[in-house]
Each structure stands twice: as structure tokens, then as C-alpha cells.
Amino acid sequence: MMNSHIGMKFGVILVSIGMLMSGFGCANKRVASTSGDQSMAAKQSIDTEQVQPDQMASADTSSQDVSRSQLAPSASESGSAAMSKDSAVLPDLAGLGDIYFDFDRYEIRKDAHSVLEGNAKWLRNEGGRSLMIEGHCDERGTLAYNLVLGEKRAKSAKRYLEDLGIPGSRIQTTSYGEVQPFCKEQNEGCWQKNRRAHFVVH
Amino acid sequence: MVRSLLWSVILLGLVGCAGKGERIDIAIPGQYTGASVTGRAPGTLRVAVLPFEDKRAHQANLGTRSHLWGGTSVFNLPSGNVTEASAQALVNYLNRQGWKASLARAAGQDGEDVTITGIIQDLSIEATSGVMHTDLSAKNTLMLQVRNHSDESVVRERVLGTGSDQVFWFEPEDAQALTTELFEKNFQKFLGDIRVDERAIRLR
């Protein structure tokens, strides 16, 4: 009787150790890859400019907007490679909606027109407010490339708002490239949410 | 009976923590576990991969495992030939993604469209054992260069991978998995940054 009681206790200890071992084994793994110096050169000009992405990787992320819109297109809307072009995008808490872009593009899509018109209307009503447009990209492409692409997306949005009568002096642009993804999965539905211009009111 | 079992567990623990000075084999290429064919395969583009150059600061081994009660073991390839093994790792990854890649000895031998060469700038794994845990960290930095034979243009990119893990009970498989995953992530990043333009590879 005594022996079986001790045996049971020992079994519980062994089971606990086993659970601890398995718990440690899967909790802390982190693996990441990024790309650095990159160049593309024709035959006669091998010595091309080397991109230094480390500077861009350290882009300031401290000013992250706490009221960031959670209204990115849902995965079901964008499960296929081409996201539905007429997906509705609702305005965020400040009355401003994000707009989304096709892969590797910075042209304003048709489904973004109504969003930008809504944003312009909000800005007209809020005469004294200025705006920061953040350009974002999905993770495909290098840090350097995506930083430039994000900037182009932000500037496209700015130009569109200027065409709608918003003074350029009220609009600033910046790019976060791929470093502030809205969604971190590796699929088209998620990447689509990350290819965006986000509007932050000052 | 119970007491002897208990002693066995304690002894096993001590053996696991003591330095044995042995070589822990790391297979390169390892067995990739990630998804295959995530993007569009490049059709009939033929890729030759030459053995990489080894430019690591420390080339004697892949790293060390520091045991809790002192002593170290070393991580290394069974063959010791890291240059060919790393190139083969890229070949395996490309083929898994639907490419037509093979390991070659010299550029332009078999009429391939592009030749990829690589420089291993960093490839290491370190494991440090503490009480009831072992911390693992790994690095893999590769400079990959693609030469397009159609126009002799060159594409270069450096991919940098870092990984860490913490395990309760260290097994060589933990180091193996981390190393393999780093190669996989680096190659995944590389493929994500390039595109195939007819018979050539360009940056996106």
C-alpha cells in the first residue's frame, strides 16, 4: 500500500517533468530573415550603388498611432490573389479610412476613390487639422524597395487629396515600407491588408 | 525500486549537463519543412548553383555547445564541406519550389540560363546550457549573386537570418532544426525579392 502510494507520487513527478519539457520545447523559437545589400547591374556597369537597408530597418516606429483602424479588408474578401476591387472600407475613429493597393503598384484603385473622397470631406470640415499619410507594403521585396514603394503610395494618396481641393501644406507623407505590417501571416489575404495607405490626423 | 529510478533520472540529467567534447553533427542541407511552391514557378528557366565561398571569420566548425557543468562540444558538418553543402541547400530549396536547379562545378557548362554563386559570410550555431534549459542561437548570412547568361547582367543580394530557441532538454535535433529553418527563411526571402523575366532573374 505504502509502495503503491510512493509509486503514484513518482509517476506524477515524471509526468510533470515531461509536461515542462514539452512546454519549453515549443514556446521560444524565433527565426527571421531579412535582405541587405542588393544590386542589379548590367554587363558594363557592375559597380552599382549598394543599398544600405539597416538604416531603413530602424525607421522610427515609436509614433505608432494608437487609434489605428482595425477595418482592413477581411481575409474572406481577399482570399484569392486579386482582392475584390469594390470592397467597402469604412472610416476609422477619426473619420478617415485606409486605402489599399495592388501588388507592387501605387496607383489609386477605383475602390479607393470613395474612401479618399470621404477623407477629403472630413478634412474640409476639420479646417485646422493636418494629416500624415503613411505608406505601407507587404513583406515581399527588399526593405529598401518597399520603403520607396510605400513612399510612392503615400504620395499617390496625397496627390489625389490635393486634386480634391485639400491644400498640400496640410498633408505630409512618410513610408514605413514593410516594417509595420497590419497582418503577419504569409498569404495573399494578409499581404493585401498590408499594402495600404494609412491616414493619421495631427 | 523507486529510489533507483530516481537516481537514474538524476544521473541522466548530470550526463546531459556535463561537457563531453564530442562533435554534434549538423546536416546541411537539412529536411525543409515549410510550404513548397508558394509563388509562381519560373517555368523552364535553368539554374546552376556553384559551390559557395566560405568567408566566415571562424571556419573550424559551425559553433559550440557550452555544457552546464563546464566543457564544450562542437557543431559541425559530417563532411566538413560547408561550401558545397550550402549550395546544395539552395538547389534543394529551389527544386522544392518548382525551379529547375542543379549543383554545378563551373558556370556555363550545361547551357543553363543563370548561374548563382554565393558567399557564406556567417553560418554559426551556439548552444548554452543552464539549469533546466538550453539557449540556442544561430546566424546565417549569405551574399547571393545571380549571373544572367542572356545579357550577362548581375543581380546581388545579401540575406541575413537569425534564429533563437530555448529547450528544456537539448537534443542535436534542436540545433539541426534551427539551422535548417534559417537556410529556408533566407532562401524564402531571396525568392521573394527576385522575379523571373523571360530567361533572366531580376530584382523586384
PDB file of C-alpha atoms in Angstrom, chain A residues 3 6-7 10 14 17 20-22 24-43 46-48 50 54 103-104 139-143 145-146 178 186, chain B residues 2 5-6 9 132-133 143 147 151-169 174 177-178 181-182 185-190 192-193 195 201-204:
ATOM      1  CA  ASN A   3       4.830   1.405  -2.034  1.00  0.00           C
ATOM      2  CA  ILE A   6       5.019   6.402  -3.429  1.00  0.00           C
ATOM      3  CA  GLY A   7       4.942   4.971  -6.941  1.00  0.00           C
ATOM      4  CA  PHE A  10       6.758   9.441  -8.542  1.00  0.00           C
ATOM      5  CA  LEU A  14       7.643  12.248 -14.058  1.00  0.00           C
ATOM      6  CA  ILE A  17       8.694  16.896 -15.853  1.00  0.00           C
ATOM      7  CA  LEU A  20       7.609  21.016 -18.544  1.00  0.00           C
ATOM      8  CA  MET A  21       9.989  19.640 -21.175  1.00  0.00           C
ATOM      9  CA  SER A  22       7.402  19.833 -23.927  1.00  0.00           C
ATOM     10  CA  PHE A  24       9.883  24.664 -23.006  1.00  0.00           C
ATOM     11  CA  GLY A  25      10.434  22.987 -26.326  1.00  0.00           C
ATOM     12  CA  CYS A  26       7.850  24.931 -28.291  1.00  0.00           C
ATOM     13  CA  ALA A  27       7.491  28.281 -26.626  1.00  0.00           C
ATOM     14  CA  ASN A  28      10.557  30.296 -27.527  1.00  0.00           C
ATOM     15  CA  LYS A  29      11.617  29.634 -31.070  1.00  0.00           C
ATOM     16  CA  ARG A  30      12.255  32.647 -33.279  1.00  0.00           C
ATOM     17  CA  VAL A  31      13.620  32.596 -36.787  1.00  0.00           C
ATOM     18  CA  ALA A  32      13.767  35.599 -39.092  1.00  0.00           C
ATOM     19  CA  SER A  33      15.406  36.572 -42.318  1.00  0.00           C
ATOM     20  CA  THR A  34      15.900  39.896 -43.980  1.00  0.00           C
ATOM     21  CA  SER A  35      17.742  41.058 -47.030  1.00  0.00           C
ATOM     22  CA  GLY A  36      20.577  43.507 -47.080  1.00  0.00           C
ATOM     23  CA  ASP A  37      22.923  44.874 -49.712  1.00  0.00           C
ATOM     24  CA  GLN A  38      21.332  44.439 -53.035  1.00  0.00           C
ATOM     25  CA  SER A  39      22.113  45.483 -56.548  1.00  0.00           C
ATOM     26  CA  MET A  40      21.243  44.792 -60.106  1.00  0.00           C
ATOM     27  CA  ALA A  41      23.794  45.601 -62.747  1.00  0.00           C
ATOM     28  CA  ALA A  42      24.087  45.364 -66.481  1.00  0.00           C
ATOM     29  CA  LYS A  43      27.211  43.887 -68.005  1.00  0.00           C
ATOM     30  CA  ILE A  46      28.790  46.104 -62.305  1.00  0.00           C
ATOM     31  CA  ASP A  47      29.742  48.701 -59.690  1.00  0.00           C
ATOM     32  CA  THR A  48      26.319  49.892 -58.743  1.00  0.00           C
ATOM     33  CA  GLN A  50      24.756  49.415 -52.714  1.00  0.00           C
ATOM     34  CA  ASP A  54      19.922  48.820 -41.998  1.00  0.00           C
ATOM     35  CA  PHE A 103       0.796  44.101 -55.510  1.00  0.00           C
ATOM     36  CA  ASP A 104       3.821  46.188 -56.485  1.00  0.00           C
ATOM     37  CA  GLU A 139       6.769  41.775 -46.859  1.00  0.00           C
ATOM     38  CA  ARG A 140       7.683  40.730 -50.396  1.00  0.00           C
ATOM     39  CA  GLY A 141      10.562  42.712 -51.835  1.00  0.00           C
ATOM     40  CA  THR A 142      13.526  44.161 -50.048  1.00  0.00           C
ATOM     41  CA  LEU A 143      13.364  46.667 -47.211  1.00  0.00           C
ATOM     42  CA  TYR A 145      12.409  48.624 -52.331  1.00  0.00           C
ATOM     43  CA  ASN A 146       9.400  48.584 -50.038  1.00  0.00           C
ATOM     44  CA  GLU A 178       7.205  46.567 -44.715  1.00  0.00           C
ATOM     45  CA  GLN A 186       2.159  34.771 -45.190  1.00  0.00           C
TER      46      GLN A 186
ATOM     47  CA  VAL B   2      11.578   3.891  -6.818  1.00  0.00           C
ATOM     48  CA  LEU B   5      14.596   5.061 -10.778  1.00  0.00           C
ATOM     49  CA  LEU B   6      15.080   8.442  -9.155  1.00  0.00           C
ATOM     50  CA  VAL B   9      16.833  10.301 -13.706  1.00  0.00           C
ATOM     51  CA  MET B 132      16.702  23.180 -16.808  1.00  0.00           C
ATOM     52  CA  HIS B 133      17.168  24.900 -20.144  1.00  0.00           C
ATOM     53  CA  MET B 143      25.648  37.008 -50.282  1.00  0.00           C
ATOM     54  CA  ARG B 147      24.542  35.968 -63.374  1.00  0.00           C
ATOM     55  CA  ASP B 151      22.593  39.529 -71.164  1.00  0.00           C
ATOM     56  CA  GLU B 152      25.397  38.892 -68.650  1.00  0.00           C
ATOM     57  CA  SER B 153      23.694  41.160 -66.138  1.00  0.00           C
ATOM     58  CA  VAL B 154      24.237  40.505 -62.467  1.00  0.00           C
ATOM     59  CA  VAL B 155      21.882  40.567 -59.519  1.00  0.00           C
ATOM     60  CA  ARG B 156      23.257  40.557 -55.997  1.00  0.00           C
ATOM     61  CA  GLU B 157      21.560  40.292 -52.672  1.00  0.00           C
ATOM     62  CA  ARG B 158      22.646  39.654 -49.124  1.00  0.00           C
ATOM     63  CA  VAL B 159      20.239  37.704 -46.947  1.00  0.00           C
ATOM     64  CA  LEU B 160      20.648  37.736 -43.199  1.00  0.00           C
ATOM     65  CA  GLY B 161      18.953  35.238 -40.957  1.00  0.00           C
ATOM     66  CA  THR B 162      18.953  34.976 -37.194  1.00  0.00           C
ATOM     67  CA  GLY B 163      17.214  32.454 -35.028  1.00  0.00           C
ATOM     68  CA  SER B 164      16.927  31.503 -31.401  1.00  0.00           C
ATOM     69  CA  ASP B 165      15.297  28.790 -29.402  1.00  0.00           C
ATOM     70  CA  GLN B 166      15.132  27.622 -25.814  1.00  0.00           C
ATOM     71  CA  VAL B 167      14.651  23.994 -24.943  1.00  0.00           C
ATOM     72  CA  PHE B 168      14.333  22.167 -21.666  1.00  0.00           C
ATOM     73  CA  TRP B 169      16.332  19.155 -22.741  1.00  0.00           C
ATOM     74  CA  ASP B 174      17.050  21.171 -31.937  1.00  0.00           C
ATOM     75  CA  ALA B 177      16.054  22.241 -36.948  1.00  0.00           C
ATOM     76  CA  LEU B 178      17.167  25.794 -36.213  1.00  0.00           C
ATOM     77  CA  GLU B 181      14.977  26.742 -40.747  1.00  0.00           C
ATOM     78  CA  LEU B 182      17.450  29.607 -41.099  1.00  0.00           C
ATOM     79  CA  LYS B 185      13.967  31.521 -44.319  1.00  0.00           C
ATOM     80  CA  ASN B 186      16.918  33.084 -46.100  1.00  0.00           C
ATOM     81  CA  PHE B 187      16.140  31.348 -49.378  1.00  0.00           C
ATOM     82  CA  GLN B 188      12.479  32.205 -48.979  1.00  0.00           C
ATOM     83  CA  LYS B 189      13.410  35.869 -48.583  1.00  0.00           C
ATOM     84  CA  PHE B 190      15.692  35.695 -51.599  1.00  0.00           C
ATOM     85  CA  GLY B 192      10.554  36.838 -52.555  1.00  0.00           C
ATOM     86  CA  ASP B 193      12.906  39.592 -53.656  1.00  0.00           C
ATOM     87  CA  ARG B 195      11.343  37.843 -60.235  1.00  0.00           C
ATOM     88  CA  ILE B 201      16.343  36.849 -62.918  1.00  0.00           C
ATOM     89  CA  ARG B 202      15.781  40.441 -61.856  1.00  0.00           C
ATOM     90  CA  LEU B 203      15.166  42.165 -58.578  1.00  0.00           C
ATOM     91  CA  ARG B 204      11.568  43.038 -57.854  1.00  0.00           C
TER      92      ARG B 204
END
